[in-house]
Amino acid sequence: MLDQAKIADCWSQLKGIAVPDLRGLFEEDADRLPKHLVEESGLRFDFSKTHLWEASLVAFEELAAAVDFTGMRAAMFAGEVINTTEGRAVEHTAERGEGNAESVAAAREHQRRMRTLVDVIEAGALGEIRHILHVGIGGSALGPDLLVDALARDAGRYDVAIVSNVDGVAIEEAMARFDPHHTLLVVASKTFTTTETMLNAASAIEWMQEAGVEDPYGQVIALTASPDKAIEWGVDETRILGFSESVGGRYSLWSSIGFPAALALGWDGFEALLEGAAAMDRHFRHAPLRENAPVRAAFVDQFYSRVMLCQTRAVFAYDERLRLLPSYLQQLEMESNGKSVKADGTPTYGHTAAITWGGVGTDAQHAVFQLLHQGTHIVPVEFIAVTEAGDALDPAHHQTLLVNCFAQGAALMQGRENAADPARAYPGNRPSTTILLDALTPHALGALIAFYEHRTFTNGILMQINSFDQFGVELGKEIARSIEKDGARGFDPSTMALIERALG
Ligand SMILES: O=P(O)(O)OC[C@H]1O[C@H](O)[C@H](O)[C@@H](O)[C@@H]1O
């Protein structure tokens, strides 16, 4: 049993610590930078432009002890049932070889099948496959989409479309681009019941049938933790790639859900992604809290959201290849920690997940950065940049990109006084974290995504939240089903009028 009074004391202590000026922190401590830097797997995490200092770090370490952070971390890696509301273990790390031996062996077996299927498809056993039409939503789309977009742009192996929205416009676009005779339909759904995915999958089959494809189901691969449902739907058992129930949807890109990435990258690339994640797993498991990147990042998150009461956090990828990272993180962070009760069902203390938003640099500089520099909200900003260029053009492109990224962090912190002209004054003292990757390799991206997963988990532990359920998404689905079944009956006047007007 955790000592709740002790935990409350830790939070009060954190709130009582003076919040120094960022510029002053650097002036007072010549060694501030190395004390607030973590290097791991070719990723450099610079937390020095945040307001945390010795006293806050000590207080967070005490909080981590009070919430039994190390016990929870060990329980996750041991495969204990830490997702208590759903009675499940949390075993995405087993996909990377880190976890209890039985789960790691099961994951390896799933991967062996996945690899075989990648080889079989490459060898042409399912005909000449040129296009991959992956239908899935939420965790069954955002992760694969990020991987393919970031790493397989020029791989040229297959043309991949990841379609999630139930709006037919989304899948029509892919249909217009693809030849149904040369398309592999990948149906990705952990539950194999999700409305959007099943509807898109059915429309894709129809599209193939209408084009005269003889055996459309012969061109289907199912990625699911519910193989029985996939068989019922018509997929042959040999083309079902399973994964364990204990791999959560938003943590599933490492499992067979990552299949389109494995196809697009080739197996070696996919394996490098898993190895990068495993390296971050080991770092998270063994590095002392002070030198532990996900833990330090979670301290920063908690500080801004619960001590400074910032309601949002912004993520800007200064790399076009990572343009999907903010939306991927929105699901990971907000679906995991956007809760109002603790794991024991009692109300949480203060705010939980910050609202994650963001975009790409330099585009965002010309749009939303005004608010970051001069607005009334304090928004902790995270910059992600890559030293090695992704393009082969004039080096001026990449140099300008990086210079701008670093300039923004400096400007947020430095500010500029202008007593004569307040509209042109910058308050400064605004926080940012910079994550700098040496190169955007599969290994580095694996490590980066695993960093975010562990950071989210650590945030959950510090807030005593179960980060692995998502009951908040259910009510809206239920109401939608009831409207489809019974029409506009029994709802409020506004909802009924909308239904009548648009749906008749
Ligand atoms: O993979 P599926 O079972 O189709 O689920 C897809 C998505 O739908 C749900 O509503 C959840 O909010 C997501 O966490 C999940 O990833």
Tab-separated table of C-alpha atoms in Angstrom, residues 134-146 162-166 188-190 194-197 200 248-253 257 324 327-332 335 470 473 477:
chain	number	residue	atom	x	y	z
A	134	HIS	CA	-3.452	-0.913	-44.684
A	135	VAL	CA	-6.773	-0.248	-42.966
A	136	GLY	CA	-6.795	0.326	-39.231
A	137	ILE	CA	-7.419	3.167	-36.793
A	138	GLY	CA	-5.960	4.598	-33.577
A	139	GLY	CA	-3.062	2.429	-32.443
A	140	SER	CA	-3.568	0.206	-35.458
A	141	ALA	CA	-2.770	3.110	-37.795
A	142	LEU	CA	-0.814	5.916	-36.141
A	143	GLY	CA	2.297	3.874	-35.336
A	144	PRO	CA	2.642	2.142	-38.726
A	145	ASP	CA	1.907	5.439	-40.464
A	146	LEU	CA	4.657	7.207	-38.531
A	162	ILE	CA	-2.577	3.752	-44.314
A	163	VAL	CA	-6.284	4.477	-44.232
A	164	SER	CA	-8.037	5.093	-40.948
A	165	ASN	CA	-10.996	7.445	-41.268
A	166	VAL	CA	-14.436	5.983	-41.825
A	188	ALA	CA	-5.154	-4.182	-38.754
A	189	SER	CA	-7.318	-4.347	-35.673
A	190	LYS	CA	-6.461	-5.704	-32.261
A	194	THR	CA	-13.711	-1.681	-34.841
A	195	THR	CA	-16.462	-0.126	-36.966
A	196	GLU	CA	-14.264	2.117	-39.090
A	197	THR	CA	-11.773	-0.610	-39.933
A	200	ASN	CA	-13.108	0.168	-44.810
A	248	GLY	CA	-1.918	-2.329	-25.911
A	249	GLY	CA	-3.222	-0.764	-29.139
A	250	ARG	CA	-1.177	2.428	-28.841
A	251	TYR	CA	1.908	0.380	-27.937
A	252	SER	CA	1.494	-2.123	-30.757
A	253	LEU	CA	3.647	-0.914	-33.650
A	257	ILE	CA	0.675	-4.200	-36.364
A	324	LEU	CA	3.449	12.523	-38.038
A	327	SER	CA	-0.329	13.034	-33.899
A	328	TYR	CA	1.260	9.760	-32.836
A	329	LEU	CA	2.144	11.341	-29.479
A	330	GLN	CA	-1.324	12.760	-29.058
A	331	GLN	CA	-2.759	9.270	-28.877
A	332	LEU	CA	0.093	7.844	-26.825
A	335	GLU	CA	-5.199	8.271	-24.388
A	470	GLN	CA	-9.016	3.882	-22.398
A	473	VAL	CA	-13.514	6.363	-25.832
A	477	LYS	CA	-19.190	4.702	-29.643
